[in-house]
Coordinates of C-alpha atoms and ligand atoms in Angstrom, one line a residue:
A253 CA -99.7 -192.2 -110.6
I254 CA -97.3 -189.8 -109.0
I255 CA -98.2 -186.1 -109.4
E256 CA -96.0 -183.1 -108.8
T257 CA -97.7 -182.0 -105.7
P258 CA -100.0 -183.6 -103.1
V259 CA -103.6 -183.6 -104.1
R260 CA -104.8 -181.9 -100.9
D261 CA -102.9 -180.1 -98.2
A262 CA -103.3 -180.7 -94.5
T263 CA -106.1 -178.2 -94.0
A264 CA -108.2 -179.8 -96.7
E265 CA -107.8 -176.5 -98.7
A266 CA -107.3 -177.6 -102.3
V267 CA -103.9 -177.1 -103.8
L268 CA -103.6 -174.3 -106.3
F269 CA -102.4 -175.1 -109.8
D270 CA -102.0 -172.7 -112.6
A271 CA -104.1 -174.8 -114.8
I272 CA -106.2 -177.9 -114.6
V273 CA -106.8 -179.9 -117.8
V274 CA -109.8 -182.3 -117.8
G275 CA -108.9 -185.3 -119.9
A276 CA -105.7 -187.0 -121.1
G277 CA -106.7 -187.7 -124.6
M278 CA -105.1 -186.2 -127.7
S279 CA -106.0 -182.7 -126.8
G280 CA -105.2 -182.9 -123.1
L281 CA -101.8 -184.4 -123.7
Y282 CA -100.8 -181.7 -126.1
Q283 CA -102.2 -179.0 -123.9
L284 CA -100.1 -180.3 -121.0
I285 CA -97.0 -180.1 -123.1
R286 CA -97.8 -176.4 -124.0
L287 CA -98.6 -175.5 -120.5
R288 CA -95.2 -176.8 -119.3
E289 CA -93.5 -174.8 -122.0
L290 CA -95.2 -171.7 -120.6
G291 CA -93.8 -172.6 -117.2
L292 CA -97.3 -173.2 -115.8
R293 CA -97.9 -175.7 -113.1
A294 CA -100.5 -178.0 -114.6
L295 CA -102.6 -181.0 -113.4
V296 CA -104.5 -183.3 -115.7
L297 CA -107.5 -185.1 -114.3
E298 CA -108.3 -188.3 -116.3
A299 CA -111.2 -190.7 -115.6
G300 CA -109.4 -193.7 -117.2
T301 CA -106.3 -195.5 -116.0
G302 CA -104.3 -194.6 -119.0
V303 CA -103.8 -191.9 -121.6
G304 CA -105.5 -191.8 -125.0
G305 CA -109.1 -190.6 -124.5
T306 CA -111.1 -191.9 -127.5
W307 CA -108.3 -194.4 -128.2
Y308 CA -108.3 -195.6 -124.6
W309 CA -112.0 -196.2 -124.3
N310 CA -112.9 -197.4 -127.8
R311 CA -111.1 -200.7 -128.0
Y312 CA -114.0 -202.6 -129.6
P313 CA -113.0 -205.1 -132.3
G314 CA -112.1 -203.6 -135.6
C315 CA -111.8 -200.0 -134.2
R316 CA -109.5 -198.0 -136.4
F317 CA -108.9 -194.6 -138.1
D318 CA -111.1 -193.4 -140.9
S319 CA -108.5 -190.6 -141.5
E320 CA -105.2 -191.5 -143.1
S321 CA -102.9 -192.4 -140.2
Y322 CA -100.1 -190.0 -141.4
S323 CA -102.6 -187.1 -141.5
Y324 CA -103.9 -187.9 -138.0
G325 CA -100.7 -188.0 -135.8
Y326 CA -99.4 -184.8 -134.1
S327 CA -97.6 -182.5 -136.5
F328 CA -95.7 -180.5 -133.9
D329 CA -92.9 -183.0 -133.1
R330 CA -90.6 -183.6 -136.0
E331 CA -88.6 -186.2 -134.1
L332 CA -91.7 -188.2 -133.4
L333 CA -92.7 -187.9 -137.1
A334 CA -89.3 -189.2 -138.1
E335 CA -89.5 -192.1 -135.7
W336 CA -93.1 -193.4 -135.9
H337 CA -94.0 -196.0 -138.4
W338 CA -97.7 -196.2 -139.1
S339 CA -98.3 -199.9 -140.0
E340 CA -101.4 -199.2 -142.1
H341 CA -103.0 -196.4 -144.0
F342 CA -105.8 -196.5 -141.4
A343 CA -104.2 -197.7 -138.2
P344 CA -106.0 -199.9 -135.7
Q345 CA -106.9 -198.7 -132.2
P346 CA -104.1 -200.6 -130.4
E347 CA -101.5 -198.8 -132.5
T348 CA -103.0 -195.3 -131.8
E349 CA -103.1 -196.1 -128.1
R350 CA -99.4 -197.1 -128.3
Y351 CA -98.6 -193.9 -130.2
L352 CA -100.3 -191.7 -127.6
N353 CA -98.5 -193.6 -124.8
R354 CA -95.2 -193.0 -126.6
V355 CA -96.0 -189.3 -126.6
A356 CA -96.8 -189.5 -122.9
D357 CA -93.5 -191.3 -122.2
K358 CA -91.4 -189.0 -124.4
Y359 CA -92.6 -185.9 -122.6
D360 CA -92.8 -187.5 -119.2
L361 CA -96.4 -186.4 -119.0
R362 CA -97.7 -189.0 -116.5
R363 CA -96.2 -187.2 -113.5
S364 CA -98.8 -184.4 -114.1
I365 CA -101.7 -186.7 -114.7
R366 CA -104.0 -188.0 -111.9
F367 CA -105.7 -191.1 -113.3
R368 CA -109.0 -192.7 -112.0
S369 CA -110.2 -189.1 -111.5
R370 CA -113.5 -188.5 -113.2
V371 CA -114.4 -184.8 -112.8
T372 CA -117.9 -184.3 -111.6
A373 CA -118.0 -180.5 -110.9
A374 CA -116.1 -177.3 -111.4
A375 CA -117.0 -174.0 -109.8
W376 CA -115.6 -170.5 -110.4
D377 CA -114.5 -168.5 -107.4
E378 CA -114.6 -164.8 -108.4
A379 CA -112.8 -163.6 -105.2
G380 CA -110.1 -166.1 -105.5
L381 CA -109.9 -165.9 -109.3
S382 CA -109.8 -169.7 -109.5
W383 CA -111.7 -172.8 -110.3
T384 CA -112.3 -175.5 -107.8
V385 CA -112.6 -178.9 -109.6
T386 CA -113.9 -181.9 -107.8
T387 CA -113.7 -185.6 -108.8
E388 CA -115.9 -188.6 -108.2
D389 CA -113.6 -190.0 -105.6
G390 CA -113.8 -186.8 -103.5
G391 CA -110.6 -185.1 -104.7
A392 CA -110.7 -181.3 -104.8
F393 CA -108.2 -179.2 -106.9
R394 CA -107.9 -175.5 -107.4
S395 CA -106.5 -173.7 -110.4
R396 CA -106.4 -170.3 -112.1
F397 CA -107.3 -171.7 -115.5
L398 CA -109.6 -174.6 -116.4
I399 CA -109.1 -176.3 -119.7
T400 CA -111.6 -178.9 -120.8
A401 CA -110.2 -181.6 -123.1
I402 CA -113.2 -183.9 -122.8
G403 CA -113.9 -184.7 -126.4
A404 CA -116.8 -184.3 -128.8
L405 CA -117.8 -188.0 -128.9
S406 CA -116.9 -189.2 -125.4
S407 CA -120.1 -189.7 -123.4
P408 CA -121.5 -193.1 -124.4
T409 CA -125.2 -193.6 -124.4
M410 CA -127.2 -196.7 -123.8
P411 CA -130.8 -197.4 -125.0
N412 CA -133.5 -197.7 -122.4
F413 CA -134.9 -201.2 -123.2
P414 CA -136.7 -202.9 -120.3
G415 CA -134.8 -205.8 -118.8
M416 CA -131.3 -204.7 -119.8
D417 CA -130.0 -205.5 -116.4
S418 CA -131.5 -209.0 -116.5
F419 CA -129.3 -210.2 -119.4
R420 CA -127.1 -213.2 -118.2
G421 CA -124.6 -213.1 -121.0
Q422 CA -121.9 -210.5 -121.6
A423 CA -122.9 -207.0 -122.7
F424 CA -120.6 -204.2 -123.8
H425 CA -120.9 -200.6 -125.2
T426 CA -118.3 -200.0 -128.0
G427 CA -117.2 -196.8 -126.3
L428 CA -116.6 -198.5 -122.9
W429 CA -114.9 -201.6 -124.2
P430 CA -113.0 -203.8 -121.6
K431 CA -109.2 -204.1 -121.7
E432 CA -109.4 -207.9 -121.7
P433 CA -110.0 -209.4 -125.2
V434 CA -113.5 -210.6 -125.8
D435 CA -113.7 -213.9 -127.6
F436 CA -116.5 -214.2 -130.2
A437 CA -115.5 -217.5 -131.6
G438 CA -118.5 -219.9 -131.6
K439 CA -120.7 -217.4 -129.8
R440 CA -124.1 -216.0 -130.7
V441 CA -123.7 -212.3 -130.9
A442 CA -126.0 -209.3 -131.3
V443 CA -124.9 -205.9 -132.4
I444 CA -127.3 -203.0 -131.8
G445 CA -126.5 -200.0 -133.9
T446 CA -125.0 -199.4 -137.4
G447 CA -123.1 -196.2 -137.1
A448 CA -119.3 -196.0 -137.7
S449 CA -118.7 -198.0 -134.5
G450 CA -121.3 -200.7 -135.3
V451 CA -120.0 -201.1 -138.9
Q452 CA -116.4 -201.6 -137.8
T453 CA -117.6 -204.0 -135.0
I454 CA -119.9 -206.0 -137.3
Q455 CA -117.3 -206.7 -140.0
E456 CA -114.8 -207.9 -137.5
V457 CA -117.2 -210.0 -135.3
A458 CA -118.7 -211.7 -138.4
K459 CA -115.3 -213.4 -139.0
T460 CA -115.5 -215.6 -135.9
A461 CA -119.0 -215.6 -134.4
A462 CA -121.2 -218.7 -134.8
Q463 CA -124.2 -216.4 -135.3
L464 CA -124.3 -212.6 -135.7
T465 CA -127.6 -210.8 -135.6
V466 CA -127.4 -207.1 -136.5
F467 CA -130.2 -204.8 -135.2
Q468 CA -130.4 -201.9 -137.5
R469 CA -132.8 -199.0 -136.9
T470 CA -131.5 -196.7 -139.6
P471 CA -129.1 -197.8 -142.3
N472 CA -126.2 -195.5 -143.0
W473 CA -124.5 -194.9 -146.3
C474 CA -121.1 -196.7 -146.0
A475 CA -118.2 -196.5 -148.5
P476 CA -115.0 -198.6 -148.9
L477 CA -112.0 -197.7 -146.8
H478 CA -109.5 -199.5 -149.0
N479 CA -107.0 -199.9 -146.2
A480 CA -103.5 -201.3 -146.9
T481 CA -100.3 -202.0 -144.9
I482 CA -97.4 -199.5 -145.1
G483 CA -94.0 -201.0 -145.7
A484 CA -90.7 -199.4 -144.7
E485 CA -90.1 -197.9 -148.1
E486 CA -93.6 -196.4 -148.4
M487 CA -93.3 -195.0 -144.8
A488 CA -90.0 -193.4 -145.7
A489 CA -91.7 -191.8 -148.7
I490 CA -94.6 -190.6 -146.5
R491 CA -92.1 -189.1 -144.0
A492 CA -90.4 -187.2 -146.8
R493 CA -93.8 -185.7 -147.6
Y494 CA -94.9 -184.7 -144.1
D495 CA -94.6 -180.9 -144.7
E496 CA -96.8 -181.3 -147.8
I497 CA -99.3 -183.5 -146.0
F498 CA -99.8 -181.1 -143.1
A499 CA -99.9 -178.1 -145.5
R500 CA -102.6 -179.9 -147.4
C501 CA -104.6 -180.6 -144.2
E502 CA -104.3 -176.9 -143.4
E503 CA -106.0 -175.8 -146.6
T504 CA -108.8 -178.4 -147.0
F505 CA -112.3 -177.9 -145.8
S506 CA -112.2 -180.3 -142.9
C507 CA -108.5 -180.9 -142.5
F508 CA -108.6 -184.2 -144.4
L509 CA -106.3 -185.0 -147.3
H510 CA -109.5 -184.8 -149.3
T511 CA -111.5 -181.7 -150.1
P512 CA -114.6 -181.0 -152.3
D513 CA -114.0 -181.0 -156.0
S514 CA -114.3 -177.5 -157.6
R515 CA -117.0 -178.7 -160.0
N516 CA -120.8 -179.1 -159.5
T517 CA -122.4 -182.4 -160.2
F518 CA -124.2 -181.3 -163.4
D519 CA -121.2 -179.3 -164.8
V520 CA -120.0 -182.5 -166.4
T521 CA -121.5 -185.1 -168.7
E522 CA -123.1 -188.2 -167.3
E523 CA -120.2 -190.2 -168.5
E524 CA -117.6 -188.0 -166.8
R525 CA -119.7 -188.0 -163.7
N526 CA -119.9 -191.7 -163.5
A527 CA -116.2 -192.1 -164.2
F528 CA -115.5 -189.6 -161.3
L529 CA -117.8 -191.4 -158.9
E530 CA -116.2 -194.8 -159.8
K531 CA -112.8 -193.3 -159.2
L532 CA -113.8 -192.0 -155.8
Y533 CA -115.4 -195.3 -154.8
A534 CA -112.2 -197.1 -155.6
E535 CA -110.1 -194.6 -153.7
R536 CA -108.8 -194.8 -150.2
G537 CA -110.6 -193.0 -147.4
F538 CA -113.1 -190.2 -147.3
G539 CA -112.8 -189.0 -150.9
I540 CA -116.2 -190.1 -151.8
W541 CA -117.7 -188.1 -149.0
V542 CA -115.5 -185.0 -148.6
G543 CA -113.8 -185.0 -152.0
N544 CA -117.0 -185.2 -154.1
F545 CA -118.7 -182.6 -156.3
K546 CA -119.0 -179.4 -154.3
D547 CA -122.8 -179.2 -154.4
M548 CA -123.3 -182.8 -153.3
L549 CA -124.4 -181.9 -149.8
T550 CA -126.5 -178.8 -150.7
N551 CA -128.2 -179.7 -154.0
R552 CA -131.0 -182.2 -153.7
E553 CA -130.7 -183.4 -157.3
A554 CA -126.9 -183.7 -157.0
N555 CA -127.3 -185.6 -153.8
R556 CA -129.8 -188.0 -155.5
V557 CA -127.2 -188.8 -158.1
I558 CA -124.5 -189.9 -155.7
S559 CA -127.1 -191.7 -153.5
D560 CA -128.3 -193.7 -156.4
F561 CA -124.7 -194.5 -157.4
V562 CA -123.9 -195.9 -153.9
A563 CA -127.3 -197.7 -153.7
N564 CA -126.4 -199.6 -156.8
K565 CA -123.0 -200.5 -155.4
I566 CA -124.9 -202.0 -152.4
R567 CA -127.2 -203.9 -154.6
Q568 CA -124.2 -205.3 -156.5
R569 CA -122.4 -206.3 -153.3
V570 CA -125.3 -207.9 -151.4
K571 CA -126.7 -211.1 -152.9
D572 CA -130.2 -211.1 -151.3
Q573 CA -131.9 -208.1 -152.8
R574 CA -134.4 -207.9 -149.9
V575 CA -131.4 -207.5 -147.5
A576 CA -129.8 -205.0 -149.9
E577 CA -132.9 -202.8 -149.9
L578 CA -132.8 -202.9 -146.1
L579 CA -129.2 -201.7 -146.1
I580 CA -129.9 -198.8 -148.4
P581 CA -131.0 -195.6 -146.5
K582 CA -134.4 -194.3 -147.6
N583 CA -134.8 -191.4 -145.2
H584 CA -131.6 -189.4 -145.9
G585 CA -129.2 -188.9 -148.8
F586 CA -125.6 -189.9 -149.0
G587 CA -123.2 -187.9 -146.8
T588 CA -125.9 -186.1 -144.9
R589 CA -124.9 -188.2 -141.9
R590 CA -121.4 -189.3 -141.0
V591 CA -120.3 -191.9 -143.7
P592 CA -118.9 -195.0 -142.0
L593 CA -115.9 -196.4 -144.0
E594 CA -116.0 -200.1 -144.3
T595 CA -114.0 -203.2 -145.4
R596 CA -116.2 -205.9 -146.9
Y597 CA -119.1 -204.7 -144.7
Y598 CA -121.8 -205.3 -147.2
E599 CA -120.4 -208.8 -148.1
V600 CA -120.8 -209.8 -144.4
Y601 CA -124.6 -210.0 -145.1
N602 CA -123.9 -212.7 -147.7
Q603 CA -122.5 -215.0 -145.0
P604 CA -124.8 -217.7 -143.7
N605 CA -123.9 -216.8 -140.0
V606 CA -125.2 -213.2 -140.3
T607 CA -128.8 -212.0 -140.0
L608 CA -130.0 -208.4 -140.4
V609 CA -133.0 -207.4 -138.3
D610 CA -134.9 -204.2 -139.3
S611 CA -135.5 -202.8 -135.9
R612 CA -137.6 -199.9 -137.2
A613 CA -140.2 -202.3 -138.7
T614 CA -139.9 -204.7 -135.7
P615 CA -138.5 -202.7 -132.8
I616 CA -136.6 -204.2 -129.9
T617 CA -139.2 -204.5 -127.1
R618 CA -137.2 -206.0 -124.2
I619 CA -133.9 -207.6 -123.2
T620 CA -134.4 -210.9 -121.5
P621 CA -132.0 -213.0 -119.5
T622 CA -131.2 -215.0 -122.6
G623 CA -131.3 -212.4 -125.4
I624 CA -133.4 -209.9 -127.3
E625 CA -137.1 -209.7 -127.9
T626 CA -138.5 -207.7 -130.8
S627 CA -142.1 -207.1 -131.7
D628 CA -142.2 -210.3 -133.7
A629 CA -139.4 -212.6 -132.6
T630 CA -137.0 -213.7 -129.9
Y631 CA -133.2 -214.0 -130.4
D632 CA -131.2 -215.9 -127.9
V633 CA -127.6 -214.6 -127.8
D634 CA -124.4 -215.0 -125.6
I635 CA -123.1 -211.4 -126.2
I636 CA -124.8 -208.1 -126.8
V637 CA -122.8 -205.3 -128.3
Y638 CA -124.3 -201.8 -127.9
A639 CA -122.9 -199.7 -130.7
T640 CA -125.5 -197.1 -129.8
G641 CA -123.3 -194.0 -129.9
F642 CA -122.7 -191.0 -127.8
D643 CA -124.3 -187.9 -126.2
A644 CA -122.2 -185.9 -128.7
L645 CA -120.7 -182.4 -128.7
R646 CA -122.1 -180.8 -125.5
G647 CA -122.9 -184.2 -124.0
A648 CA -119.5 -184.4 -122.2
F649 CA -120.1 -180.9 -120.8
D650 CA -123.6 -181.8 -119.6
R651 CA -122.4 -184.5 -117.3
I652 CA -120.1 -182.1 -115.4
D653 CA -121.7 -179.6 -113.1
F654 CA -119.9 -176.4 -114.3
R655 CA -120.7 -173.3 -112.2
G656 CA -119.5 -170.0 -113.5
R657 CA -119.7 -166.5 -112.1
D658 CA -122.6 -166.0 -109.6
G659 CA -123.1 -169.8 -109.4
V660 CA -124.8 -169.9 -112.8
T661 CA -124.6 -173.4 -114.3
L662 CA -123.5 -174.1 -117.9
K663 CA -126.6 -176.1 -118.3
Q664 CA -128.7 -173.0 -117.5
V665 CA -126.7 -170.9 -119.9
W666 CA -127.1 -173.6 -122.6
D667 CA -130.8 -174.2 -121.8
H668 CA -131.8 -173.0 -125.3
G669 CA -128.8 -174.4 -127.1
A670 CA -125.1 -174.2 -126.5
T671 CA -123.4 -170.9 -127.3
S672 CA -119.7 -170.0 -127.3
L673 CA -117.0 -167.8 -128.8
V674 CA -115.2 -170.0 -131.4
G675 CA -116.3 -173.0 -129.4
M676 CA -113.7 -172.3 -126.8
L677 CA -115.1 -169.6 -124.4
E678 CA -118.4 -168.8 -122.8
H679 CA -119.6 -165.7 -121.1
G680 CA -119.9 -166.1 -117.3
F681 CA -117.2 -168.8 -117.3
P682 CA -114.0 -166.8 -116.9
N683 CA -110.7 -168.6 -117.4
M684 CA -112.4 -171.6 -118.8
F685 CA -111.3 -172.8 -122.2
M686 CA -112.9 -175.6 -124.1
L687 CA -110.6 -177.4 -126.5
L688 CA -113.3 -179.3 -128.4
G689 CA -116.3 -177.4 -127.2
P690 CA -119.4 -177.0 -129.3
H691 CA -118.8 -175.0 -132.5
T692 CA -115.1 -175.8 -133.0
A693 CA -114.1 -177.2 -136.4
L694 CA -114.1 -181.0 -136.1
G695 CA -113.2 -183.0 -139.3
N696 CA -109.8 -184.6 -139.1
I697 CA -109.8 -183.9 -135.4
P698 CA -106.1 -183.7 -134.4
R699 CA -105.5 -180.8 -136.8
S700 CA -108.3 -178.9 -135.0
I701 CA -106.9 -180.0 -131.6
E702 CA -103.4 -178.7 -132.4
F703 CA -104.9 -175.3 -133.6
N704 CA -107.1 -175.0 -130.5
V705 CA -104.4 -175.9 -128.1
E706 CA -102.0 -173.4 -129.7
W707 CA -104.7 -170.7 -129.7
V708 CA -105.4 -171.2 -126.0
S709 CA -101.7 -171.4 -125.2
A710 CA -101.1 -168.1 -127.1
L711 CA -103.8 -166.5 -125.1
L712 CA -102.3 -167.7 -121.8
G713 CA -98.9 -166.5 -123.0
H714 CA -100.4 -163.1 -123.8
M715 CA -101.9 -162.9 -120.3
Q716 CA -98.7 -164.0 -118.7
A717 CA -96.7 -161.4 -120.6
N718 CA -99.1 -158.6 -119.6
G719 CA -99.7 -159.5 -116.0
L720 CA -103.4 -160.4 -116.8
T721 CA -105.2 -162.9 -114.6
R722 CA -108.8 -163.1 -115.9
A723 CA -110.3 -163.7 -119.3
E724 CA -114.0 -163.7 -120.1
A725 CA -115.7 -163.8 -123.5
Q726 CA -118.1 -160.9 -124.1
P727 CA -121.8 -161.4 -125.2
A728 CA -121.5 -159.3 -128.4
A729 CA -118.5 -161.3 -129.6
I730 CA -120.4 -164.6 -128.8
A731 CA -123.5 -163.3 -130.6
A732 CA -121.5 -162.4 -133.7
W733 CA -119.8 -165.8 -133.8
M734 CA -123.1 -167.7 -133.2
D735 CA -124.7 -165.7 -136.1
H736 CA -121.9 -167.0 -138.3
V737 CA -122.3 -170.6 -137.0
N738 CA -126.0 -170.4 -137.8
E739 CA -125.4 -168.8 -141.2
V740 CA -123.0 -171.4 -142.5
A741 CA -125.4 -174.2 -141.7
K742 CA -128.1 -172.8 -143.9
G743 CA -128.9 -174.9 -147.0
L744 CA -127.1 -178.0 -145.8
L745 CA -129.0 -181.2 -146.5
S746 CA -127.5 -182.6 -143.3
M747 CA -129.6 -180.1 -141.3
E748 CA -132.7 -182.0 -142.4
V749 CA -131.6 -185.3 -140.9
D750 CA -131.5 -186.6 -137.3
S751 CA -128.0 -187.5 -136.2
W752 CA -125.5 -186.6 -133.5
M753 CA -124.4 -183.9 -135.9
T754 CA -127.7 -182.1 -135.6
G755 CA -127.8 -182.7 -131.8
V756 CA -130.3 -185.6 -131.8
N757 CA -129.9 -188.6 -129.6
I758 CA -133.0 -190.8 -129.2
N759 CA -131.7 -192.1 -125.8
V760 CA -131.2 -188.8 -124.1
A761 CA -134.1 -186.8 -122.7
G762 CA -134.4 -183.3 -124.2
K763 CA -132.2 -184.1 -127.2
Q764 CA -134.8 -184.9 -129.8
V765 CA -134.9 -181.6 -131.6
R766 CA -132.6 -181.0 -134.6
H767 CA -130.6 -177.8 -134.4
V768 CA -127.2 -176.3 -135.4
A769 CA -125.2 -178.3 -132.9
R770 CA -121.8 -178.0 -134.5
Y771 CA -119.8 -175.7 -136.7
T772 CA -120.4 -176.6 -140.3
G773 CA -118.2 -174.1 -142.0
S774 CA -114.7 -174.8 -143.2
A775 CA -111.7 -175.3 -140.9
P776 CA -109.8 -172.4 -142.6
A777 CA -112.8 -170.1 -142.0
Y778 CA -112.9 -171.2 -138.3
R779 CA -109.2 -170.5 -137.9
A780 CA -109.5 -167.2 -139.6
W781 CA -112.1 -166.1 -137.2
A782 CA -110.2 -167.3 -134.1
N783 CA -106.9 -165.8 -135.4
G784 CA -108.7 -162.5 -136.1
I785 CA -109.7 -162.3 -132.4
A786 CA -106.1 -162.8 -131.4
E787 CA -104.7 -160.4 -134.0
R788 CA -107.0 -157.7 -132.8
G789 CA -105.6 -158.1 -129.3
Y790 CA -108.2 -160.6 -128.1
D791 CA -111.1 -158.4 -129.2
G792 CA -114.3 -159.7 -127.6
I793 CA -112.6 -161.1 -124.6
A794 CA -112.4 -159.0 -121.5
L795 CA -108.9 -159.3 -120.1
T796 CA -108.0 -157.9 -116.7
Ligands
N01_226 O1 -122.7 -193.8 -133.0 P1 -123.9 -193.3 -134.0 P2 -121.2 -194.4 -133.4 N1 -132.5 -198.6 -130.5 O2 -124.6 -192.3 -133.2 C1 -128.4 -196.9 -133.0 C2 -117.2 -191.3 -134.6 N2 -116.5 -192.5 -134.9 O3 -120.6 -194.7 -132.1 O4 -129.5 -194.0 -136.4 C3 -132.0 -199.0 -131.7 O5 -123.4 -193.0 -135.3 C4 -128.6 -195.8 -134.0 O6 -129.8 -195.9 -134.7 P3 -130.5 -194.5 -135.3 C5 -117.9 -190.8 -135.9 O7 -117.8 -189.4 -136.0 C6 -115.4 -192.5 -135.6 O8 -121.3 -195.5 -134.4 O9 -130.6 -193.6 -134.2 N3 -130.9 -198.5 -132.3 C7 -127.3 -195.9 -134.8 O10 -127.4 -196.9 -135.8 C8 -119.3 -191.3 -135.7 O11 -120.2 -190.6 -136.4 C9 -114.8 -193.7 -135.9 O12 -131.7 -195.0 -135.9 C10 -130.3 -197.5 -131.6 C11 -126.3 -196.3 -133.7 O13 -127.0 -197.0 -132.7 C12 -119.4 -191.1 -134.2 O14 -118.2 -191.4 -133.6 C13 -115.3 -194.9 -135.5 C14 -130.8 -197.0 -130.3 C15 -125.5 -195.2 -133.2 O15 -124.7 -194.7 -134.2 C16 -120.5 -191.9 -133.5 O16 -120.5 -193.2 -134.1 C17 -116.4 -194.9 -134.7 C18 -131.9 -197.6 -129.8 N4 -132.5 -197.2 -128.7 C19 -117.0 -193.7 -134.4 N5 -130.0 -196.1 -129.9 C20 -113.6 -193.6 -136.8 O17 -113.0 -192.6 -137.1 C21 -129.0 -195.9 -130.8 N6 -129.2 -196.8 -131.8 C22 -113.1 -194.8 -137.3

């Protein structure tokens, strides 16, 4: 890629940019557009060879949106909204990757992006009021501002089974999928993991594999996606409603088109309740999870009602009741972990070529050159798919050596848990802004991305207009925000369950203890807090 300026000058002194953005995914691309509008000289450092972030790396079979396509795209560009035709209500990964490439082309973004540049370290220089950012290939770049656009689910993790390197077949992690298509036809395939990635992979691979063996440690509660194609006429109608769609996303709890029902589970008769649950189960998208009775995720009895309802659906859809029981979660209630959306996922287990292995009862003990060994059997396979997830939230930060003021590392500061001001700033790390840092609102992520990019850009604009060069979050403001983060998590049933949402990853040392790892309040509450800071003249941020 050609970038605007040479990467190093002759004296090996790194070139000074106004801003460096780490990552060319959805947030990095939009941030670059805004930085250019501010007239700032920006460089984006991207580990991959193309743009797209999540939609660049996750090209596993069946990968697609769980948010409605038209609620997911950027909202800031009316021309692009008028031009783009989403082919399905939940678009597949290749289409989203094409979409983000279209954005990169339209705004001529690639000239500011240095690809194949995995950032390994970033250090603050107080005297020079600048960050020095280094990449795996030895590149060094300097900038006044550092903006991380490194994602919340972007650091893939592998299990630590003995013998993994000895496997002679093909092995892939869903989040590091190769660009060349992988052919499953006639192959014996193993999928390890049954989160959202595993579920999407399994239902696709089952179509062509000779034999598919699924290794499930913890079943998840899945619900039907009800995807459908979008014709020209329907797309025109969607385009006409874009204002309404984005206004809706702005007011809902997690920026989805769905939001909790205003009623509690036991406010209605059993008959009304069942009718409502049936309606949600038959509806497109996340309605059953985020559009359900408002006490479903806090009231144990209410949660039992919806869990029993979905369990019965699984029993109806899976023929072998022994398999059905294995697929029904027993250690957590519906919605207390991320609900994977599925298309005939449960029916896959009725196919003669698919076997479910309970890898909690009979754990995987070893990978051999020819397959997988468990405590009671051996499975010979040609392909192993690791759908084993990510070192989520702070994981992408942990693999970069961030050094702030006085050489203090971010790891040290976050030793007892990550802290932040609205997920975007940290004390001791001046001029560093985290677009999807811990404690930002997640949900339908592009909506949060647009807000965060605009918030950071407004702060940069404010600094520019007032001749300010340094911004640092103050401890009292961080403490107040973290009190709020901890407060809103109280009483949530999800806090009683191990998952990436509670900061647990069985494959990463030191990440076994559940804690408030993310912001669980509403997106409107998050925005109100962040906007309040800006409206009070960046109260809680020392600006000089
Ligand atoms: O990862 P996960 P994911 N031995 O952590 C199992 C987003 N996403 O990539 O639960 C055996 O959910 C692990 O078992 P357990 C979405 O937010 C979005 O699927 O730890 N098994 C689990 O089953 C999602 O929540 C979309 O017992 C092991 C699985 O691997 C997030 O990304 C699509 C194991 C990991 O599940 C992460 O989803 C895909 C081991 N050592 C993802 N280690 C869409 O929007 C792990 N597992 C469409």
